[in-house]
Tab-separated table of C-alpha atoms in Angstrom:
chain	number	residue	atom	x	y	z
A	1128	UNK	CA	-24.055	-33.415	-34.835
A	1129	UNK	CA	-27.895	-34.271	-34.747
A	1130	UNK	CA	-30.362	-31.824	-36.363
A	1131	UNK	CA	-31.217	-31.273	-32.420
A	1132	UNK	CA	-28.496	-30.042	-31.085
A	1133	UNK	CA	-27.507	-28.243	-34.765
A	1134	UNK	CA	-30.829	-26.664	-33.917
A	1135	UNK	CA	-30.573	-25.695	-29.910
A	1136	UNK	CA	-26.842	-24.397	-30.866
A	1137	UNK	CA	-28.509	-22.251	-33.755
A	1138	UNK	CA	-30.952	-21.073	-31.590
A	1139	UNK	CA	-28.852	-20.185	-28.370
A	1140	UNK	CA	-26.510	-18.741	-30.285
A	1141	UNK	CA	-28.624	-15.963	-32.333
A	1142	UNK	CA	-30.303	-14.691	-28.731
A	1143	UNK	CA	-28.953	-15.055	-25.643
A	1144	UNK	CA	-32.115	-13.718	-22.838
A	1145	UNK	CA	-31.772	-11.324	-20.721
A	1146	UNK	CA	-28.550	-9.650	-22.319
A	1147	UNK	CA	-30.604	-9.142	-25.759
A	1148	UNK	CA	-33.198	-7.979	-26.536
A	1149	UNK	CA	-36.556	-10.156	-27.869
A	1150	UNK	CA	-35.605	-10.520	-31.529
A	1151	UNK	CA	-39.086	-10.040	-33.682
A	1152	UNK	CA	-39.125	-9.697	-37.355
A	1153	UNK	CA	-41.554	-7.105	-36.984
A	1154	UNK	CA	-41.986	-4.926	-33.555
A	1155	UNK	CA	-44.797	-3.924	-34.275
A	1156	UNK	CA	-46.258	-7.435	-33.181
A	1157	UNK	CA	-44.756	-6.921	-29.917
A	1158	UNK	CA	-48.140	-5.107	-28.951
A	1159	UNK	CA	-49.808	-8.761	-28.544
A	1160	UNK	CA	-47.280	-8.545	-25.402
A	1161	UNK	CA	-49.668	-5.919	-24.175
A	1162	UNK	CA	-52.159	-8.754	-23.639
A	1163	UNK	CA	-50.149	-11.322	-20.887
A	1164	UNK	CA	-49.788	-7.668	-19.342
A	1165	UNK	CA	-52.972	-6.949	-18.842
A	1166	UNK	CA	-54.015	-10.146	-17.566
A	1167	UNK	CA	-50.813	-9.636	-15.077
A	1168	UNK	CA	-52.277	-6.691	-13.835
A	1169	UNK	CA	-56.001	-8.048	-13.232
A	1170	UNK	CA	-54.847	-11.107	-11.551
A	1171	UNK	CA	-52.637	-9.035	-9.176
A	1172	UNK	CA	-55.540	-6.819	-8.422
A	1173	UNK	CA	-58.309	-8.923	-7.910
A	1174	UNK	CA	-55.953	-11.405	-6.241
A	1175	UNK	CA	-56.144	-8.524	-3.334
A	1176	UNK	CA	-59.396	-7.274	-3.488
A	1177	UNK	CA	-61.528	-10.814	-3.616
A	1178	UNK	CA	-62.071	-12.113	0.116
A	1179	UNK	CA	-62.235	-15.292	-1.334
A	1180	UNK	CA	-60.433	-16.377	-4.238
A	1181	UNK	CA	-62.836	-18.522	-5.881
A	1182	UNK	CA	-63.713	-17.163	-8.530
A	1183	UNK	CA	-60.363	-14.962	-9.054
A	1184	UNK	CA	-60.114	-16.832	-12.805
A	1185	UNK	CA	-63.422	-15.291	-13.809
A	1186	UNK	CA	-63.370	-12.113	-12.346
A	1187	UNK	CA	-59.537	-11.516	-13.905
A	1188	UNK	CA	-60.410	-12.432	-16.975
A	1189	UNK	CA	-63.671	-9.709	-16.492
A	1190	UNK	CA	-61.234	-6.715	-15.719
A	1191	UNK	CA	-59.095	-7.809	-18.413
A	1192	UNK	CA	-61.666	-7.431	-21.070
A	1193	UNK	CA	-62.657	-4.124	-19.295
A	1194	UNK	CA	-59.303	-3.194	-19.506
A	1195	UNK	CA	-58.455	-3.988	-23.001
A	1196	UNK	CA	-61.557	-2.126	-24.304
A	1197	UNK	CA	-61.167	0.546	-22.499
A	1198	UNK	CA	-57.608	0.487	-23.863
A	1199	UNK	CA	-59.270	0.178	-27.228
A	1200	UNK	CA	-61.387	2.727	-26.674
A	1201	UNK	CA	-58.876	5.074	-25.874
A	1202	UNK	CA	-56.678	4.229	-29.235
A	1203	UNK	CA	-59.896	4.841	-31.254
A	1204	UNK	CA	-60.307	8.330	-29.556
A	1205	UNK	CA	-56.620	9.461	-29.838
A	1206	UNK	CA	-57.159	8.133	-33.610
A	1207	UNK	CA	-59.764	10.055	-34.333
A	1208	UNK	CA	-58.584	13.488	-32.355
A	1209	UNK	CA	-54.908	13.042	-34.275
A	1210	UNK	CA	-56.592	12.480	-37.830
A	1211	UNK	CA	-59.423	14.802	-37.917
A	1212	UNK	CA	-58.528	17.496	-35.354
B	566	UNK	CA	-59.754	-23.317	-2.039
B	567	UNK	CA	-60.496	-20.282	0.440
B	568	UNK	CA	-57.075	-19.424	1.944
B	569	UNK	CA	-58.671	-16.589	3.646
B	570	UNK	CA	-60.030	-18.855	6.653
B	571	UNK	CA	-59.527	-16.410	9.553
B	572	UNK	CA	-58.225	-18.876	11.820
B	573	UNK	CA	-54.821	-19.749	9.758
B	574	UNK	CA	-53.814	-15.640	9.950
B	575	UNK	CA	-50.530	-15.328	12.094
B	576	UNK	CA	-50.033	-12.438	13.819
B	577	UNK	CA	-47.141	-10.661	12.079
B	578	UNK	CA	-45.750	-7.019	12.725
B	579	UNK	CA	-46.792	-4.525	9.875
B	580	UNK	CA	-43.559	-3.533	9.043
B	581	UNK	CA	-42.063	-7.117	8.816
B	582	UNK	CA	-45.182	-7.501	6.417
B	583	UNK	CA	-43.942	-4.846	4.449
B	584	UNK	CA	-40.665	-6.084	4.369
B	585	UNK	CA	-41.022	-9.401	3.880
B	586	UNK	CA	-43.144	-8.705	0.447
B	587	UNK	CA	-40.396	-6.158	-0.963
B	588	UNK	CA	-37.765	-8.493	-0.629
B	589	UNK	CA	-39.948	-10.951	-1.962
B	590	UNK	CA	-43.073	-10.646	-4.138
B	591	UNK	CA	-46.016	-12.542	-1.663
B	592	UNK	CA	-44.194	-12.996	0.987
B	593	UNK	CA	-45.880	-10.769	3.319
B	594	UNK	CA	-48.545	-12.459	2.671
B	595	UNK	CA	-47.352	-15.969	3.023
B	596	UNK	CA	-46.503	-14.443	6.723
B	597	UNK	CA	-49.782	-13.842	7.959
B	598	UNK	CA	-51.068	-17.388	6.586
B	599	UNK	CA	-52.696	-16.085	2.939
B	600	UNK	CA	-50.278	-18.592	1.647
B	601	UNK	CA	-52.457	-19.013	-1.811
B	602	UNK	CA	-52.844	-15.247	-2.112
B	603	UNK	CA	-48.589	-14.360	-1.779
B	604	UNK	CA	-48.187	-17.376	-4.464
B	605	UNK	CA	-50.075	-15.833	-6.685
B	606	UNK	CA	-49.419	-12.375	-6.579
B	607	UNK	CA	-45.524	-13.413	-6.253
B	608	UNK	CA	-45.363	-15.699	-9.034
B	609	UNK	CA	-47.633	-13.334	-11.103
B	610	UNK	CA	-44.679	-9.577	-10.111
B	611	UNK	CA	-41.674	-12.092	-10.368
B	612	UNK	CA	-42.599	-13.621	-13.671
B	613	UNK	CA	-43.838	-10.004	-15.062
B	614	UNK	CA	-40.333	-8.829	-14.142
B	615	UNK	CA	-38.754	-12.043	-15.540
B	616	UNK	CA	-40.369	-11.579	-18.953
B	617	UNK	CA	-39.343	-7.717	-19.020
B	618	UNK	CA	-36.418	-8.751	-18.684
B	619	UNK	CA	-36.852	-11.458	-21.791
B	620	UNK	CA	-38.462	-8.967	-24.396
B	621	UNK	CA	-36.356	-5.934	-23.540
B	622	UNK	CA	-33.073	-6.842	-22.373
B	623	UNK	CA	-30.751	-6.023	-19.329
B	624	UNK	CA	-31.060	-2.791	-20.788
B	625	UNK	CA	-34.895	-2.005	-19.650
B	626	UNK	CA	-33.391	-1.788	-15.796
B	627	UNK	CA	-31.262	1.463	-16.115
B	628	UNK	CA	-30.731	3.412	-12.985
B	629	UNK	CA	-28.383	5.804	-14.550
B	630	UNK	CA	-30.642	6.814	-17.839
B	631	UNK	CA	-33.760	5.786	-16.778
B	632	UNK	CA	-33.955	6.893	-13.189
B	633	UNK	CA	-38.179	7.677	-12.815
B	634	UNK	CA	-38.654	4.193	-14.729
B	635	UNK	CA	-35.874	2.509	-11.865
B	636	UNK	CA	-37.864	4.139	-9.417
B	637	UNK	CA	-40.604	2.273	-10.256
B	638	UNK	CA	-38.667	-0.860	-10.575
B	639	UNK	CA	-37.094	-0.728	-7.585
B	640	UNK	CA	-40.213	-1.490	-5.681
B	641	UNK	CA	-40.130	-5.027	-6.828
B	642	UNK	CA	-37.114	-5.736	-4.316
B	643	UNK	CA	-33.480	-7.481	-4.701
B	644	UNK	CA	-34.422	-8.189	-7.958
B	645	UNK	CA	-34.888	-4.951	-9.022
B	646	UNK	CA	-31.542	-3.583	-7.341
B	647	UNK	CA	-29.850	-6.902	-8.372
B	648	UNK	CA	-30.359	-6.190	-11.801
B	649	UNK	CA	-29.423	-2.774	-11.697
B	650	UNK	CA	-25.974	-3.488	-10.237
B	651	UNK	CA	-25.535	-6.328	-12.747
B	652	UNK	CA	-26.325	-3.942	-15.482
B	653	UNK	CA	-23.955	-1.394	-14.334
B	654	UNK	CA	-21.360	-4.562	-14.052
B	655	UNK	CA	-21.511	-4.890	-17.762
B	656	UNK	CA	-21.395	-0.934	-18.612
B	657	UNK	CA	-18.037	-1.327	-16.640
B	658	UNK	CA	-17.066	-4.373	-18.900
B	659	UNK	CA	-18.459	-3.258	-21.920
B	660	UNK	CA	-16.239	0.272	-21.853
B	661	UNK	CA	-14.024	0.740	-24.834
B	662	UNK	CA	-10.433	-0.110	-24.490
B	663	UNK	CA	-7.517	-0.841	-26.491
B	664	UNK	CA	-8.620	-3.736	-27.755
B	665	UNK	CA	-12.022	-3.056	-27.717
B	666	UNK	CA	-14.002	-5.698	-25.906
B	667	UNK	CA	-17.261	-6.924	-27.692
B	668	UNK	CA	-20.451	-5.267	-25.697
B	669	UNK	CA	-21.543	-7.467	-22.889
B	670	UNK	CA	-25.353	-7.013	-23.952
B	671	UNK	CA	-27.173	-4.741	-26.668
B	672	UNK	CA	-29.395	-1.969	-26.366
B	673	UNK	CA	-32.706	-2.571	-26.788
B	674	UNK	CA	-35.119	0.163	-28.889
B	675	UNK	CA	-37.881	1.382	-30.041
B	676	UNK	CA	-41.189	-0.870	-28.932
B	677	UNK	CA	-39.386	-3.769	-27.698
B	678	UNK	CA	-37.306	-1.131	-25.293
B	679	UNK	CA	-40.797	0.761	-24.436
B	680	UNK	CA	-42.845	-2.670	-23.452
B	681	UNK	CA	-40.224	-4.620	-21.415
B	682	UNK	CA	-39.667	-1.169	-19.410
B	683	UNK	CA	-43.377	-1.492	-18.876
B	684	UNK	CA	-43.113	-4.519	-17.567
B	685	UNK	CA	-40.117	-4.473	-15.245
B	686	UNK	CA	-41.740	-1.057	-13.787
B	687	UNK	CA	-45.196	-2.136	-13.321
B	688	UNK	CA	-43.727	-5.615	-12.025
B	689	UNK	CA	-42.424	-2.884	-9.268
B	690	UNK	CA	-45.228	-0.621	-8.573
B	691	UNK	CA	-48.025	-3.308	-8.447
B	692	UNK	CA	-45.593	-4.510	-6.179
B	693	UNK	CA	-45.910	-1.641	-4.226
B	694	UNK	CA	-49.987	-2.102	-4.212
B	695	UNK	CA	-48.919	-5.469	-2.366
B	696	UNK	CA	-46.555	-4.581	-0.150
B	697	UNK	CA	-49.497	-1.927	1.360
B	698	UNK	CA	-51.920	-4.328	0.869
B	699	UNK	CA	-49.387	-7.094	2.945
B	700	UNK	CA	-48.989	-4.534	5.557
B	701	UNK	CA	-52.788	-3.320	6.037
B	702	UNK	CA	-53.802	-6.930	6.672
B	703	UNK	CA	-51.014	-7.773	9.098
B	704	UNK	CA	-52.371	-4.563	10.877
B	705	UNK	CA	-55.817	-5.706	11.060
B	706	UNK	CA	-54.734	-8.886	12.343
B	707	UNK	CA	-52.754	-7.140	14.992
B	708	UNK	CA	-55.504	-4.992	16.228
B	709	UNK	CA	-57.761	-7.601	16.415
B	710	UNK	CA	-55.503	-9.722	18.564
B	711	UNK	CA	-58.164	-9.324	21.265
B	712	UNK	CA	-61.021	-11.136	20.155
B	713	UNK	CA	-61.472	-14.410	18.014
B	714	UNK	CA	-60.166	-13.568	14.440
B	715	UNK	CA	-63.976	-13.412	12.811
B	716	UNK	CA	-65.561	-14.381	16.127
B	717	UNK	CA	-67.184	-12.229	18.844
B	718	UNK	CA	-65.267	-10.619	21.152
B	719	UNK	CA	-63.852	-12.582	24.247
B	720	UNK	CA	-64.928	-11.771	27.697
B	721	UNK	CA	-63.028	-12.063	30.170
């Protein structure tokens, strides 16, 4: 059996998608998936709003800053009420 | 690479519109001739979905446990209820019996469970933004039926 195949067997045989779960060492990294989320949810928007689509690249990746500071803005704030209020 | 040319829309009944996108993601819009705009917004609900799916499991799509999360789910279409069933398929396999039978899929938790719910729900409810969205333009189309799409009014 080539190192390949020892490999892909390996691999499909510790997670199988879709009936398990994403298998990360640590979940707490899992909040990076918060970022392809946001993006997802610009680009849907603005993919309705803009009458032309031109400059739908630009103007998702715009909201999706917004969005993620605003996001981080919000953290900070709960941070700050549940620590020192 | 403006799809929005008036004179591709196709007239297209609002409710057809509406159905057409929940049974599949951009397909309303693909209807009235916004071809680029019902690819993108498609691909975009069906792949969110897809990786909620990835990152949480089967298990993210519970109509039984989860029902106000499903509800939200359900909005994405077929897929939605498709999963559903299929997960309610494998609660009826996976039920302990003499001998037990391994579980058909395991339980996701904690963050992983939280985030591919997320995804799978807003998959559905941005999907819901579309289908309105599908269905408002396939009504302005209609109503202006009358006069050049973008045009003056004919006279007749």
């Amino acid at each position: 059996m080539s190192s390949i195949t020892l490999a892909l067997f390996t691999l499909t045989s510790a997670w199988t998608p879709f009936l398990q779960p994403l298998g990360l060492k640590r979940p707490d990294n899992a909040l990076v998936l918060i970022l392809p989320l946001v993006f997802a949810i610009a680009l849907t928007y603005k993919t309705l709003k803009l009458e032309s689509l031109d400059r739908l690249l630009v103007e998702t990746c715009r909201l999706s800053v917004y969005i993620m500071a605003l996001i981080a803005l919000a953290a900070g704030v709960l941070y700050v009420v549940v620590e020192w209020v | 690479m403006n799809d929005t040319a008036p004179e591709t829309k196709t007239r297209v009944p609002w409710p057809l519109a509406a159905l057409a996108t929940w049974l599949l993601p951009g397909l309303g819009h693909w209807l009235i001739g916004e071809r680029q705009r019902g690819a993108i917004v498609g691909i975009t609900l069906v792949g969110m979905f897809l990786v909620g799916l990835i990152v949480g499991g089967i298990d993210v799509v519970d109509q039984r446990r989860d029902p106000l999360w499903f509800a939200g789910q359900v909005m994405i279409g077929p897929l939605g209820v498709g999963t559903a069933f299929y997960h309610r398929h494998l609660d009826r396999v996976g039920l302990p019996s003499p001998p037990p039978p391994a579980p058909a899929y395991e339980v996701s938790v904690g963050r992983i469970n939280e985030l591919g719910t997320l995804y799978c729900t807003l998959a559905g409810v941005l999907n819901l933004m579309v289908i309105l969205d599908a269905a408002g333009r396939a009504d302005q189309v209609g109503r202006s039926r009358k006069q050049p799409l973008g045009g003056r009014p004919q006279r007749t």
